[in-house]
CSV table of C-alpha atoms in Angstrom, one decimal:
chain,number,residue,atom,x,y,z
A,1,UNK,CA,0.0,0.0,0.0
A,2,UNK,CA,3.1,2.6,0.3
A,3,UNK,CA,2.5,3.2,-3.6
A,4,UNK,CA,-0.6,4.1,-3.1
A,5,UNK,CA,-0.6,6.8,0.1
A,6,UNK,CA,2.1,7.9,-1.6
A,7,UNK,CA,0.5,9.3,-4.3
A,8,UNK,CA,-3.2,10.3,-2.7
A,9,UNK,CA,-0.4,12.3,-0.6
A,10,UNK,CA,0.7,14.0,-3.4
A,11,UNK,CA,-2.8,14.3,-5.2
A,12,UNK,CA,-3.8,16.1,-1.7
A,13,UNK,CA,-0.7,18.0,-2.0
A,14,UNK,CA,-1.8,19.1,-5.4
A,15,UNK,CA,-5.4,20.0,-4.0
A,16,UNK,CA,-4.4,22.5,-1.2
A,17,UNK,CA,-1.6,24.2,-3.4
A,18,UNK,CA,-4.2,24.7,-5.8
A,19,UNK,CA,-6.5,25.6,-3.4
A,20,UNK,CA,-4.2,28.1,-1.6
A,21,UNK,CA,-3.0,30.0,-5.4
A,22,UNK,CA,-7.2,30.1,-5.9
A,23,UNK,CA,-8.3,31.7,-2.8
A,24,UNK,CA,-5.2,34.4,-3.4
A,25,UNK,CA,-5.9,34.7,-7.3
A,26,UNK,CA,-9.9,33.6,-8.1
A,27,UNK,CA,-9.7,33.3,-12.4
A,28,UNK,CA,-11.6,30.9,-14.1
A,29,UNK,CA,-8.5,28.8,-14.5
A,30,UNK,CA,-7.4,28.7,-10.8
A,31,UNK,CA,-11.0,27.9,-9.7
A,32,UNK,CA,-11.1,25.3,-12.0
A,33,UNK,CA,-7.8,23.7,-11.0
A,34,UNK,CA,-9.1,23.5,-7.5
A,35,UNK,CA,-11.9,22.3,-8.1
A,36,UNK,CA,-10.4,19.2,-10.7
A,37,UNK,CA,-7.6,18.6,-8.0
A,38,UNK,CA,-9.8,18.3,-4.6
A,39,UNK,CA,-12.5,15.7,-6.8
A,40,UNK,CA,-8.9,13.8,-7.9
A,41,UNK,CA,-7.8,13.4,-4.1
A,42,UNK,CA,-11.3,12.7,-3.7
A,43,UNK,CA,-11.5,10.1,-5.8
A,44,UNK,CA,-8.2,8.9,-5.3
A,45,UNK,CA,-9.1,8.2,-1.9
A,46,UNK,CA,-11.8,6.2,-2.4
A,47,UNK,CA,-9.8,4.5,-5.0
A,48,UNK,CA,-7.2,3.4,-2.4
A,49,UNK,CA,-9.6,2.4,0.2
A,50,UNK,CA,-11.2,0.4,-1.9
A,51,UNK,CA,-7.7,-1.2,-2.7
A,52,UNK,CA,-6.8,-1.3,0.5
A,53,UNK,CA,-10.3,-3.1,2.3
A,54,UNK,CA,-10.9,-5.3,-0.4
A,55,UNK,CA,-7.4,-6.3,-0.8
A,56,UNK,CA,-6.4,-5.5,-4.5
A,57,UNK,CA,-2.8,-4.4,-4.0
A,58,UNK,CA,0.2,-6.1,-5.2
A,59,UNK,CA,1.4,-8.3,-3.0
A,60,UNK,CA,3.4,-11.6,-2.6
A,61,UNK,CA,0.9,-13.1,-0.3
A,62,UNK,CA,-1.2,-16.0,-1.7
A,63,UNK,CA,-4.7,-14.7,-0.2
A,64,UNK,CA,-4.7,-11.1,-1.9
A,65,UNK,CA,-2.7,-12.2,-5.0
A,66,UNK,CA,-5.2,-14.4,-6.1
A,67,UNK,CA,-8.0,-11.9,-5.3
A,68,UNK,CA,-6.3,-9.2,-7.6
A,69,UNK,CA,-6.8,-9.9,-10.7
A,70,UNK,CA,-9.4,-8.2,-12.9
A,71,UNK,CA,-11.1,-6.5,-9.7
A,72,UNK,CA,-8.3,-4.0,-10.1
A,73,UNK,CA,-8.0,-3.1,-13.5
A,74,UNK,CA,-11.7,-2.5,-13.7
A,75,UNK,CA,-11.8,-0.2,-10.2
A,76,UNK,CA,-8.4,1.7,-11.8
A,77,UNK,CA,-10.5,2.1,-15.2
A,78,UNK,CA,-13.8,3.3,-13.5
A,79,UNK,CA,-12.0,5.7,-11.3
A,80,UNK,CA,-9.9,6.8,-14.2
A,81,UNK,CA,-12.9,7.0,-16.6
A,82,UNK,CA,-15.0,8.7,-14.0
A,83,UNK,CA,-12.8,11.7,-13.0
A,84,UNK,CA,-12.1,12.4,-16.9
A,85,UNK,CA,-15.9,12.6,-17.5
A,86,UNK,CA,-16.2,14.7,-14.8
A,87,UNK,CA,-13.6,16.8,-16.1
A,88,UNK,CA,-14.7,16.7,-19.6
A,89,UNK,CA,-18.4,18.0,-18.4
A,90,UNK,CA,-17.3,20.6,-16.4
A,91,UNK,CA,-14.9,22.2,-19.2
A,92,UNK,CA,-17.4,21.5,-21.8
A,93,UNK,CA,-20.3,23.8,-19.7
A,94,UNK,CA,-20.6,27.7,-21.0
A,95,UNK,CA,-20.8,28.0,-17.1
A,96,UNK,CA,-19.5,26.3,-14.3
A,97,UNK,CA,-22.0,23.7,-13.1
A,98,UNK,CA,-21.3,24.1,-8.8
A,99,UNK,CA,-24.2,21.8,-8.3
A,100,UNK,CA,-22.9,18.9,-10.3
A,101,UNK,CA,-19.3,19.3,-9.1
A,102,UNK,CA,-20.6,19.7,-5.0
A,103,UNK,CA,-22.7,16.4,-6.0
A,104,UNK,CA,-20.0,14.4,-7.2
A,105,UNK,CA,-17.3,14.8,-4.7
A,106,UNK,CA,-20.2,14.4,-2.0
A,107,UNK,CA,-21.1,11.1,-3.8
A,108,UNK,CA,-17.9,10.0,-4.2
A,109,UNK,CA,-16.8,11.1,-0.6
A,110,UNK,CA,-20.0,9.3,1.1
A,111,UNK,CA,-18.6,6.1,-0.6
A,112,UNK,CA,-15.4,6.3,0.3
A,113,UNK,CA,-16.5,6.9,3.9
A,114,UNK,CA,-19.1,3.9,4.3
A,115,UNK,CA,-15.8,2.1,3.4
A,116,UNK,CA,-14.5,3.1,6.3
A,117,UNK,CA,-17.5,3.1,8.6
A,118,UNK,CA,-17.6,-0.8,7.5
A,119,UNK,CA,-13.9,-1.0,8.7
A,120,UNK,CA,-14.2,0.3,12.1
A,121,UNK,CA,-17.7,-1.9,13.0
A,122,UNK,CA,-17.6,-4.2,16.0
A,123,UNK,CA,-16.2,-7.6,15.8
A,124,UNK,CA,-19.4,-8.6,16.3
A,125,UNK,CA,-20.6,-6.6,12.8
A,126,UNK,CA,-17.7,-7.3,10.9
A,127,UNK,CA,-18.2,-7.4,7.1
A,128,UNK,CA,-15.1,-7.1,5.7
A,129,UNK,CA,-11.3,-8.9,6.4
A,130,UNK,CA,-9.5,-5.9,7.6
A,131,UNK,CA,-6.2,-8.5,6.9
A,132,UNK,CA,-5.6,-11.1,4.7
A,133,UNK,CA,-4.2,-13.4,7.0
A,134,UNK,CA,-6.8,-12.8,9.7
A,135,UNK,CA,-10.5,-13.6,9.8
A,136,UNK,CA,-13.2,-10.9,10.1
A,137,UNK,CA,-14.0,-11.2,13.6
A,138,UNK,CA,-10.1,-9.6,14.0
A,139,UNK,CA,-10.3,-6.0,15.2
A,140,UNK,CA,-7.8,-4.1,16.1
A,141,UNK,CA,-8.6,-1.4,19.0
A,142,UNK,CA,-7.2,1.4,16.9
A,143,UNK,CA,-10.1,0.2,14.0
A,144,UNK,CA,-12.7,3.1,16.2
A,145,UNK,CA,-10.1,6.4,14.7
A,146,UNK,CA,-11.9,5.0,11.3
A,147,UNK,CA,-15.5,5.6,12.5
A,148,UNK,CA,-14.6,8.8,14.3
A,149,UNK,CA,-12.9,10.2,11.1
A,150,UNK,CA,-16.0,9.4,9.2
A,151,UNK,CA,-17.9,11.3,11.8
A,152,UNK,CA,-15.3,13.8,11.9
A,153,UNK,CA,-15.5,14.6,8.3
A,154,UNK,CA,-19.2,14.6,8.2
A,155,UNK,CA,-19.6,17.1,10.4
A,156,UNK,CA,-16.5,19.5,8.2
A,157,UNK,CA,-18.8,18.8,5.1
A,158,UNK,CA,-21.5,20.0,6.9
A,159,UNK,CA,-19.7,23.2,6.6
A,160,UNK,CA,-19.2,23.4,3.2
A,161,UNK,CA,-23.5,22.5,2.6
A,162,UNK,CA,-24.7,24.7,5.5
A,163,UNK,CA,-23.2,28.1,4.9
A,164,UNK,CA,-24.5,31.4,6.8
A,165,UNK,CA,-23.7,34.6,6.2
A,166,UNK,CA,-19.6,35.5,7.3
A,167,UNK,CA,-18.6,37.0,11.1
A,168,UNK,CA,-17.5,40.5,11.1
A,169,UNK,CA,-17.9,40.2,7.5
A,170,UNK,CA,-14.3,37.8,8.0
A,171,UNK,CA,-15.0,34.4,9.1
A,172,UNK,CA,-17.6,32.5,6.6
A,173,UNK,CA,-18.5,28.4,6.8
A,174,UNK,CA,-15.6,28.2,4.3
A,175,UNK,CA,-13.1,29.4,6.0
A,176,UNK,CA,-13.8,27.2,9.1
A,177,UNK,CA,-13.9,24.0,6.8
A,178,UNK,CA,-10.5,24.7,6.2
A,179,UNK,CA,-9.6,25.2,9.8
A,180,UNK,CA,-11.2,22.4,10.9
A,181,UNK,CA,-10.2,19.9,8.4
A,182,UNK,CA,-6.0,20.7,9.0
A,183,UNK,CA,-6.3,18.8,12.4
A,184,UNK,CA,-8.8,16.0,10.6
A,185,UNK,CA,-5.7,15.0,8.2
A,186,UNK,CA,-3.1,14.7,10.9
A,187,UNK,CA,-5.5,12.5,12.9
A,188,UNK,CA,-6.1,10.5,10.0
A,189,UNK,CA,-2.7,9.6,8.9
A,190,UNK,CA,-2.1,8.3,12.3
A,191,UNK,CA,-4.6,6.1,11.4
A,192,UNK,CA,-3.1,5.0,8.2
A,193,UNK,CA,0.2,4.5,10.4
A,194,UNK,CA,-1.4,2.6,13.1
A,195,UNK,CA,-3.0,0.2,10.0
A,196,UNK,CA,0.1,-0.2,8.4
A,197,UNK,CA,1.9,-1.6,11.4
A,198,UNK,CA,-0.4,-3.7,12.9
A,199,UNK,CA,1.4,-7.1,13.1
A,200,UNK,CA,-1.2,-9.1,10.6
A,201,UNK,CA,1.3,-8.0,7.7
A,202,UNK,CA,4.0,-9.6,9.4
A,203,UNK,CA,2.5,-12.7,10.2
A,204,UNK,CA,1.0,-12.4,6.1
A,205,UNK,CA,4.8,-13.1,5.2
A,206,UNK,CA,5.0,-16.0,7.2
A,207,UNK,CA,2.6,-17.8,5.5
């Protein structure tokens, strides 16, 4: 999986430059390219959960190698296909369609975070094999950061769909998304860190 957070790192990285040289220069082509970059890490994320929880990556170990196969190359193609139509649309408008674009990346976002809702459910609940060497009932106590991100995040993009007129004519819904939502990516690449270590990959080798 390092390929992988490696490069929704750098997709987010691309989001919040783009956002930053928008909300300092707002032209039709640096609204746009904000816009296109947050839907990519969007996407990409949901992209990499799925890849992640389903078990698509490369790997060496018999249970997700087998399981690979044509499961990836159909999620890469839809994801690939999907955020070019999206792009293709918007570019193709006489006028920028906000409802559309605020519809797909909540769409897209709401997926990606049932993912993870599924993820952090009791053992009790379990749907999905959070490892490939382990059974479902397995639950690792740091599986809950999941849920609260997704609760976390829900309550950000609440922000962004319940606006109200700005403070002091200053501070607007906006503005706090991005405050808020600094804090909600450090917490959730501990997460990431805390998956990627759990011992199940070692013992995954062993096998």
């Amino acid at each position: 999986m390092r390929f992988y957070y490696l490069t929704w790192s750098l997709t987010s990285i691309n989001a919040w430059i783009w956002s930053s040289v928008f909300h300092t220069r707002d032209l039709p082509i640096t609204e746009k390219m904000d816009y296109f970059s947050a839907a990519l890490a969007i996407l990409y994320a949901f992209y990499y959960t799925t890849i992640r929880l389903f078990h698509l990556y490369s790997s060496p170990y018999k249970l997700t190698q087998a399981s690979r196969g044509w499961k990836f190359y159909a999620l890469t193609w839809l994801c690939s296909l999907a955020f070019l139509g999206h792009v293709t649309y918007l570019t193709s408008l006489p006028r920028f369609d906000y409802t559309y674009n605020m519809a797909f990346n909540l769409i897209v976002g709401l997926a990606h975070n049932i993912l993870w809702t599924l993820y952090s459910l009791p053992s009790s609940l379990s749907i999905l094999r959070r490892f490939p060497s382990r059974s479902r009932s397995y639950r690792p106590s740091f599986s809950t950061k999941a849920g609260i991100f997704v609760l976390l995040t829900t309550g950000a993009t609440a922000l962004e769909l319940f606006d109200f007129p700005p403070w002091a004519l200053i501070i607007d819904a906006h503005s706090l998304w991005h405050l808020v939502t600094a804090p909600i990516a450090y917490y959730w690449y501990n997460f990431l860190v805390n998956d990627s270590l759990d011992p199940s990959w070692r013992e995954s080798r062993l096998q």
